[in-house]
XYZ file of C-alpha atoms in Angstrom:
577
model
C -34.062 68.145 124.089
C -33.426 65.332 126.565
C -29.860 64.258 127.227
C -28.979 60.675 126.255
C -28.421 58.972 129.639
C -25.168 57.236 130.543
C -25.465 53.866 132.285
C -22.059 53.900 133.970
C -19.599 56.483 135.204
C -17.011 56.211 132.455
C -14.928 58.689 130.437
C -17.890 59.667 128.266
C -20.014 60.272 131.361
C -17.276 62.540 132.766
C -17.247 64.494 129.506
C -21.048 64.753 129.476
C -21.215 65.808 133.122
C -18.629 68.521 132.659
C -20.399 69.914 129.605
C -23.814 69.885 131.270
C -22.373 71.499 134.418
C -20.849 74.309 132.376
C -24.108 75.021 130.571
C -26.102 74.895 133.815
C -23.693 77.251 135.598
C -23.830 79.551 132.589
C -27.593 79.803 133.028
C -27.402 80.197 136.816
C -24.287 82.419 136.973
C -26.019 85.771 137.449
C -28.461 84.362 139.997
C -25.619 82.843 142.030
C -23.571 86.047 141.784
C -26.554 88.009 143.126
C -26.822 85.976 146.350
C -23.071 85.963 147.091
C -22.710 87.483 150.572
C -20.254 85.074 152.213
C -17.332 85.001 152.973
C -17.083 88.300 151.045
C -20.018 89.977 149.345
C -18.200 90.526 146.065
C -20.879 89.153 143.766
C -18.704 86.754 141.777
C -19.307 83.211 143.083
C -21.337 82.149 140.046
C -18.743 83.571 137.674
C -15.885 81.920 139.576
C -17.596 78.523 139.533
C -18.287 78.881 135.815
C -14.630 79.702 135.060
C -13.457 76.778 137.208
C -15.677 74.294 135.373
C -14.828 75.845 132.009
C -11.168 75.034 132.696
C -12.130 71.455 133.635
C -14.124 71.092 130.404
C -11.175 72.326 128.330
C -8.869 69.757 129.954
C -11.289 66.876 129.391
C -11.871 67.887 125.773
C -8.111 68.020 125.249
C -7.785 64.422 126.437
C -10.524 63.253 124.076
C -8.945 65.222 121.224
C -5.560 63.610 121.922
C -7.123 60.150 121.619
C -8.852 61.056 118.369
C -5.512 61.887 116.745
C -3.891 58.961 114.990
C -0.113 59.256 115.119
C 1.676 62.483 114.284
C 0.719 65.830 115.593
C 3.049 68.511 116.785
C 4.764 67.453 119.988
C 4.164 70.753 121.731
C 0.406 70.263 121.892
C 0.217 67.141 124.073
C -2.571 67.267 126.669
C -2.135 66.365 130.327
C -3.724 63.081 131.243
C -3.522 61.435 127.809
C -2.173 57.916 128.047
C -0.622 57.734 124.585
C -1.125 54.966 122.080
C -2.363 52.358 124.567
C -6.001 53.283 124.089
C -5.912 55.751 121.214
C -8.441 53.651 119.293
C -11.093 53.325 121.996
C -10.744 56.688 123.717
C -9.513 57.719 127.135
C -10.027 55.642 130.239
C -12.061 56.774 133.222
C -8.794 57.588 135.017
C -7.664 59.734 132.077
C -10.904 61.696 132.022
C -11.349 62.321 135.743
C -7.649 63.116 136.095
C -7.959 65.748 133.380
C -11.152 67.100 134.943
C -9.477 67.484 138.323
C -6.310 69.016 136.895
C -8.233 71.456 134.725
C -10.348 72.587 137.658
C -7.248 72.946 139.836
C -5.331 75.215 137.458
C -8.436 77.214 136.561
C -9.998 77.536 140.024
C -11.263 81.019 140.867
C -12.341 82.422 144.196
C -13.198 80.651 147.415
C -16.005 78.477 146.034
C -14.176 77.644 142.806
C -11.151 76.483 144.772
C -13.322 74.264 146.976
C -15.116 72.847 143.920
C -11.713 72.004 142.429
C -10.889 69.997 145.546
C -14.266 68.238 145.418
C -13.503 67.124 141.868
C -9.970 66.135 142.844
C -11.335 64.075 145.733
C -13.614 62.198 143.349
C -10.740 61.665 140.926
C -8.502 60.227 143.648
C -11.015 57.423 144.276
C -11.808 56.771 140.626
C -8.179 56.726 139.443
C -7.386 54.055 142.038
C -9.346 51.715 139.797
C -6.474 51.865 137.324
C -7.449 51.049 133.753
C -11.053 50.199 134.633
C -13.317 51.527 131.898
C -16.126 52.522 134.247
C -17.587 52.360 137.723
C -21.113 51.927 139.022
C -23.198 53.168 141.937
C -20.870 51.920 144.702
C -17.847 53.609 143.109
C -19.739 56.875 142.720
C -20.794 56.729 146.397
C -17.170 56.337 147.484
C -16.082 59.178 145.203
C -18.699 61.586 146.593
C -17.743 60.722 150.179
C -14.024 61.261 149.579
C -14.786 64.492 147.733
C -16.633 65.934 150.725
C -13.948 64.809 153.163
C -11.009 66.150 151.165
C -12.705 69.508 150.543
C -13.329 69.986 154.244
C -9.702 69.145 154.999
C -8.534 71.764 152.469
C -10.263 74.616 154.327
C -8.330 75.979 157.288
C -11.445 76.779 159.362
C -14.536 75.000 158.016
C -17.827 76.848 158.598
C -21.260 75.212 158.519
C -23.920 76.646 156.263
C -21.518 76.763 153.312
C -20.696 74.621 150.295
C -18.882 72.243 152.673
C -22.147 71.504 154.474
C -23.928 70.931 151.186
C -21.171 68.583 149.979
C -21.304 66.550 153.196
C -25.090 66.266 152.934
C -24.769 65.042 149.348
C -22.295 62.362 150.432
C -24.501 61.326 153.377
C -27.515 60.928 151.113
C -25.502 59.011 148.541
C -24.278 56.623 151.252
C -27.872 55.551 151.854
C -28.696 55.019 148.184
C -28.821 51.577 146.610
C -28.641 50.869 142.927
C -26.897 52.336 139.941
C -25.245 55.682 139.257
C -28.566 57.326 138.478
C -29.974 56.441 141.897
C -26.828 57.563 143.705
C -26.680 60.837 141.801
C -30.359 61.556 142.433
C -29.963 60.888 146.156
C -26.868 63.130 146.344
C -28.713 65.926 144.556
C -31.764 65.714 146.821
C -29.585 65.640 149.940
C -27.587 68.628 148.760
C -30.727 70.560 147.813
C -32.255 70.032 151.261
C -29.009 71.131 152.925
C -28.875 74.240 150.735
C -32.343 75.333 151.823
C -31.224 74.998 155.460
C -28.047 77.106 155.125
C -29.632 80.418 156.265
C -30.380 78.814 159.625
C -26.731 77.856 160.047
C -25.018 81.087 158.996
C -26.378 84.389 160.382
C -25.051 86.477 157.489
C -27.182 84.433 155.086
C -30.257 84.746 157.268
C -29.887 88.534 157.546
C -29.493 88.843 153.764
C -32.390 86.479 153.102
C -30.390 84.144 150.825
C -28.942 80.639 150.709
C -25.221 80.019 150.363
C -24.025 80.909 146.862
C -21.300 78.258 146.731
C -23.766 75.632 147.905
C -26.186 76.725 145.201
C -23.425 76.236 142.646
C -22.685 72.721 143.915
C -26.379 71.786 143.736
C -26.346 72.999 140.131
C -23.362 70.754 139.363
C -25.056 67.765 141.038
C -28.214 68.430 139.031
C -26.038 68.073 135.924
C -24.789 64.738 137.316
C -28.384 63.542 137.601
C -29.038 64.601 134.002
C -25.926 62.718 132.906
C -27.317 59.415 134.176
C -31.078 59.921 133.672
C -31.223 62.073 130.548
C -33.383 64.645 132.348
C -32.414 67.597 134.513
C -34.128 68.101 137.866
C -36.195 71.256 138.210
C -34.345 74.575 138.716
C -33.071 75.382 142.189
C -35.412 77.989 143.689
C -33.527 80.423 145.921
C -34.299 83.773 147.535
C -32.751 86.826 145.884
C -30.300 89.085 147.693
C -30.754 92.811 147.923
C -28.553 94.353 145.244
C -26.907 97.735 145.025
C -25.656 99.163 141.750
C -22.379 101.000 141.384
C -20.022 101.928 138.594
C -20.730 101.124 134.991
C -20.680 98.169 132.679
C -21.291 94.471 133.296
C -20.224 92.673 136.410
C -20.725 95.749 138.609
C -23.718 94.493 140.616
C -22.847 93.754 144.222
C -25.024 91.967 146.727
C -25.171 93.651 150.091
C -23.854 91.765 153.071
C -21.041 91.427 155.562
C -17.506 90.721 154.479
C -15.505 88.762 156.985
C -15.413 85.066 157.683
C -17.576 85.637 160.711
C -19.923 88.006 158.900
C -18.864 91.226 160.574
C -17.764 94.515 159.102
C -14.268 95.180 157.884
C -12.132 92.204 156.973
C -8.964 91.706 154.947
C -8.379 94.058 152.035
C -7.062 91.586 149.431
C -7.883 88.237 147.888
C -4.700 86.419 146.826
C -4.776 83.361 144.571
C -1.895 81.539 142.922
C -0.819 78.179 141.611
C 2.136 76.738 143.480
C 4.689 74.067 142.653
C 5.877 72.770 146.029
C 6.455 69.668 148.122
C 3.922 68.511 150.735
C 6.106 69.502 153.685
C 6.543 73.033 152.376
C 2.790 73.358 151.806
C 2.098 72.343 155.400
C 4.326 75.196 156.574
C 2.661 77.534 154.085
C -0.776 76.733 155.494
C 0.348 77.743 158.982
C 1.973 80.924 157.687
C -1.046 82.043 155.665
C -3.479 81.110 158.423
C -1.701 83.601 160.652
C -1.845 86.278 157.950
C -5.551 86.228 157.092
C -8.729 84.210 156.678
C -10.767 82.254 154.088
C -7.685 80.084 153.575
C -8.146 77.198 151.133
C -5.204 75.169 149.824
C -6.103 72.420 147.360
C -4.171 70.043 145.143
C -1.302 67.637 145.642
C 1.402 65.724 143.773
C 3.511 68.858 143.608
C 0.874 71.270 142.242
C -1.404 73.363 144.466
C -3.951 76.155 144.226
C -3.730 78.649 147.092
C -6.534 81.045 148.066
C -6.498 83.451 151.034
C -7.897 86.827 152.126
C -5.223 89.052 153.695
C -4.301 92.654 154.404
C -0.695 92.129 153.305
C -0.838 90.659 149.800
C 2.949 90.875 149.438
C 3.489 88.716 152.498
C 1.079 86.095 151.140
C 3.003 85.919 147.863
C 6.364 85.875 149.675
C 5.148 82.923 151.717
C 4.464 81.114 148.447
C 7.950 81.938 147.163
C 9.431 80.443 150.342
C 7.365 77.282 149.849
C 8.074 76.759 146.151
C 7.322 78.420 142.823
C 4.104 80.462 142.738
C 2.702 81.555 139.371
C -0.565 82.758 137.847
C -0.699 85.127 140.788
C -3.972 87.080 141.026
C -4.485 89.796 143.632
C -7.884 91.478 143.992
C -8.339 94.541 146.161
C -11.722 94.353 147.847
C -11.855 98.136 148.050
C -12.062 98.363 144.261
C -15.665 97.769 143.414
C -16.935 95.216 145.887
C -18.143 94.692 149.421
C -15.922 97.282 151.071
C -17.031 100.102 148.756
C -20.665 100.737 147.917
C -21.769 102.108 144.591
C -22.402 105.536 146.109
C -18.815 105.785 147.329
C -17.140 104.553 144.132
C -16.867 107.030 141.254
C -17.161 105.304 137.877
C -13.860 104.990 136.024
C -13.897 106.531 132.561
C -13.523 104.010 129.768
C -10.606 104.323 127.391
C -11.533 104.651 123.743
C -9.409 101.736 122.537
C -7.230 98.981 123.970
C -5.283 95.953 122.796
C -5.698 92.707 124.730
C -3.111 90.000 124.054
C -2.441 86.446 125.240
C 1.301 86.024 125.804
C 3.266 82.861 126.687
C 5.992 84.262 128.977
C 6.721 86.950 131.554
C 9.285 88.672 129.328
C 6.808 88.940 126.481
C 4.133 90.131 128.911
C 6.426 92.976 129.983
C 7.176 93.826 126.352
C 3.497 93.922 125.401
C 2.596 95.910 128.520
C 5.284 98.465 127.730
C 3.715 98.819 124.275
C 0.381 99.622 125.926
C -1.407 96.264 125.723
C -3.428 94.535 128.432
C -1.924 91.056 128.743
C -3.107 87.625 129.808
C -0.250 85.270 130.668
C -0.599 81.725 129.317
C 1.635 79.015 130.772
C 2.865 76.168 128.519
C 0.220 73.455 128.432
C -2.286 75.634 130.301
C -4.143 77.725 127.700
C -6.586 80.319 129.043
C -10.311 79.690 128.835
C -12.766 82.116 127.278
C -13.851 83.501 130.638
C -10.287 84.597 131.386
C -10.132 86.396 128.056
C -13.442 88.120 128.787
C -12.089 89.272 132.132
C -8.975 90.641 130.414
C -11.224 92.605 128.051
C -13.127 93.962 131.035
C -9.841 94.845 132.726
C -8.830 96.866 129.670
C -11.978 98.957 130.312
C -12.245 100.318 126.787
C -15.052 100.963 124.319
C -13.070 99.313 121.521
C -10.757 96.313 121.912
C -8.377 94.590 119.514
C -7.881 90.991 120.640
C -4.647 89.120 119.836
C -4.824 85.389 120.803
C -1.251 84.712 119.529
C -1.967 80.982 119.211
C -3.831 79.130 116.449
C -5.336 76.777 119.024
C -6.955 79.697 120.849
C -8.942 80.811 117.805
C -12.291 79.407 118.954
C -11.694 80.398 122.578
C -10.917 83.965 121.535
C -13.947 84.074 119.229
C -16.224 83.018 122.091
C -14.699 85.658 124.369
C -15.112 88.333 121.702
C -18.758 87.410 121.234
C -19.370 87.610 124.980
C -17.659 91.005 125.199
C -19.806 92.300 122.339
C -22.953 91.409 124.282
C -21.589 93.645 127.051
C -21.364 96.636 124.740
C -17.667 96.430 123.795
C -16.677 96.705 120.143
C -14.211 93.864 119.621
C -12.047 92.988 116.620
C -10.318 89.606 116.718
C -7.057 89.439 114.760
C -6.193 85.731 114.317
C -2.527 85.966 115.308
C -0.964 82.503 115.545
C 2.243 83.462 117.364
C 3.439 86.122 119.767
C 5.807 87.432 117.067
C 2.814 88.189 114.860
C 1.292 90.056 117.794
C 4.490 92.101 118.152
C 4.235 93.089 114.492
C 0.590 94.075 114.932
C 1.354 96.151 118.018
C 4.151 97.965 116.179
C 1.665 99.557 113.772
C -1.148 100.115 116.286
C -2.329 103.744 116.339
C -5.228 104.474 118.729
C -5.904 107.819 117.057
C -6.887 106.135 113.758
C -10.424 105.048 112.978
C -11.055 101.633 114.511
C -11.508 99.829 111.202
C -8.361 101.367 109.746
C -6.337 100.423 112.819
C -7.597 96.830 112.685
C -6.804 96.525 108.981
C -3.262 97.843 109.502
C -2.621 95.518 112.462
C -4.086 92.526 110.607
C -1.912 93.227 107.567
C 1.240 93.505 109.690
C 0.478 90.245 111.505
C -0.339 88.431 108.255
C 2.889 89.598 106.643
C 4.934 88.081 109.498
C 5.982 84.470 109.034
C 6.464 82.690 112.338
C 8.507 79.776 113.603
C 9.593 78.188 116.835
C 12.302 75.860 118.063
C 11.308 73.409 120.761
C 12.132 69.970 122.145
C 10.045 66.877 121.402
C 8.366 65.421 124.480
C 7.812 61.964 122.975
C 8.245 59.909 119.831
C 5.871 61.056 117.116
C 5.171 61.193 113.411
C 5.673 64.702 112.017
C 5.566 66.380 108.617
C 9.373 66.131 108.589
C 9.521 62.449 109.574
C 9.674 60.544 112.850
C 11.101 62.360 115.851
C 12.237 60.904 119.166
C 11.815 62.313 122.650
C 14.536 64.898 123.191
C 14.966 65.790 119.522
C 15.102 69.498 118.671
C 12.228 70.487 116.390
C 11.963 73.501 114.132
C 8.372 74.426 113.299
C 7.555 76.908 110.536
C 3.993 78.257 110.422
C 2.929 75.513 112.825
C 4.344 72.522 110.970
C 7.512 70.588 111.855
C 10.069 71.435 109.171
C 13.393 70.463 110.774
C 14.435 67.675 113.158
C 17.900 67.770 114.688
C 20.027 67.411 117.790
C 21.547 70.887 118.165
C 19.468 73.951 119.005
C 21.694 76.419 117.158
C 21.860 74.292 114.007
C 18.119 73.716 113.898
C 17.449 77.415 114.525
C 19.861 78.428 111.746
C 18.227 76.032 109.280
C 14.782 77.364 110.174
C 15.936 80.961 109.753
C 17.570 80.235 106.382
C 14.387 78.630 105.069
C 12.288 81.576 106.223
C 14.632 84.198 104.757
C 14.885 82.348 101.431
C 11.496 83.911 100.641
C 12.762 87.375 101.577
C 12.405 89.591 104.607
C 13.484 92.882 106.139
C 13.273 92.266 109.900
C 13.965 89.187 112.024
C 12.505 89.015 115.521
C 14.019 86.480 117.957
C 12.375 85.722 121.306
C 14.531 83.541 123.568
C 12.959 81.324 126.205
C 14.452 80.893 129.675
C 16.101 77.586 128.742
C 17.739 78.878 125.566
C 21.347 80.117 125.906
C 22.124 83.644 124.745
C 24.697 82.138 122.392
C 21.856 80.897 120.154
C 20.686 84.450 119.508
C 24.255 85.698 119.098
C 24.967 83.097 116.390
C 21.736 83.849 114.559
C 22.400 87.591 114.652
C 25.882 87.002 113.237
C 24.472 84.769 110.510
C 21.961 87.423 109.463
C 24.685 90.104 109.349
C 26.942 87.940 107.214
C 24.438 86.375 104.819
C 21.516 88.811 104.675
C 22.955 92.323 104.511
C 19.654 94.230 104.204
C 17.941 92.436 107.110
C 17.771 93.824 110.657
C 17.495 91.694 113.816
C 15.884 92.390 117.203
C 16.172 90.070 120.213
C 13.885 89.798 123.243
C 13.844 87.561 126.310
C 10.463 85.859 126.563
C 10.732 84.147 129.945
C 9.011 80.789 130.572
C 7.346 80.712 127.155
C 7.476 76.967 126.463
C 9.452 77.136 123.208
C 13.221 77.583 123.307
C 12.994 80.182 120.564
C 10.299 82.100 118.683
C 11.197 83.540 115.288
C 9.377 86.142 113.243
C 10.299 87.364 109.754
C 8.667 90.469 108.295
């Protein structure tokens, strides 16, 4: 079915392009993974690009959803990039949409190519957001955006190499510069220029020529540009024909194919042992020093972002030093360290003994480091979710794979992750994993489910017991309103303390302890035997102390347990069983 073409590059075109790019990368993911031999032959470029774009799609959809809401929703669910009531009736502006796209790609960027793609999208957004509240742009604006994208991506890479996605991006911008006409003509020219450059990459990079493949990252960018053409013409160009890499098989389960090829930035043997990726909150001056420090530690250095938020990617032998450098520069988080010796280019299938799968595992999304430690201690595989940055389905699938079990119980611990978790569960099932999704809406419900988890039971019996325990746990949270809003308890102002019970605002006040006590009283009025309190980093210990004292004095048969949740977003999570 042909796509309805967009005449201009506006917010709807951004949404369409992102969606088409995600679907196209989903179709091409395995093919791109198979030809991934540079800078490290770890067979994951297609997957990384897919996860990066999936995060961008989620951010754009959140902006559209925010504009579809009229008035009161819970304050804690505001999406980045939404402009509030100014244009709630007619949808987000172009600046809103491209800003969300760029931010989503930045926080979700995976791997070398995903990080570069995030900077390409950010470069486009920087040009398009300069147009302020303009509803759309045409061919000239798209040309400028593609040129700035290519330039900014090249500047983000410490040592640019030709024959890579950078070359393909520059060729797309060059071709677009020579195009006259509307967005469709510019997009078509950029795609054709990128496609021609992709075919030429083996002649520019010896490792590609020896493997008989084109650059995997470049292939991914051509796929994304093909989606841009479809956005404006309603028809996708023909599929990108590429040579296939030689593939060796090792280990078991999905995602274990590895293309053969050299590993280092120059295509020789050996190379750094670790890939380190993290988000970083830091000032520009500190990031400049960080670049120099990391450049001395390793290779494949890409630092993208700006305005205080950065995504850092580097290959090093000393992963600890790379993380320490981030700590010196600012606040690193979402730290991911991959050892190349574990199932990739540095270890062939013949050398790597397959790891035995566990029979059963629990995979849980948790909102803070303290809760992550608690869940891990209880035996769960955790995925940390930062406030305002929910995980995408691909991250959940990877967590299921990391659990490496035949049976998995999945705890999303957030009502808004229900569809994301369902998609991840369906994907895991296609890979041969038996998955049961328990629709936990809060981390305290997940704690209750974990408390009754018994791996020795039959799977169905274990799932029923965990589901019953979660369902019998009422949940609440105490948080601070970010803006004025209509709620189920009336109008709140920015800075008000909100008490939410089962997802709805029930109490509005000015004092954290008073609001928390009111929430707890309302929950215990229906009965209960155990109160679970999870304090966030910004909540004083005195809040928990007062609530514990209140329970002892007024509810004699009720026990209380207190945990520290870390940076969990809410000041306090409450569970009553």
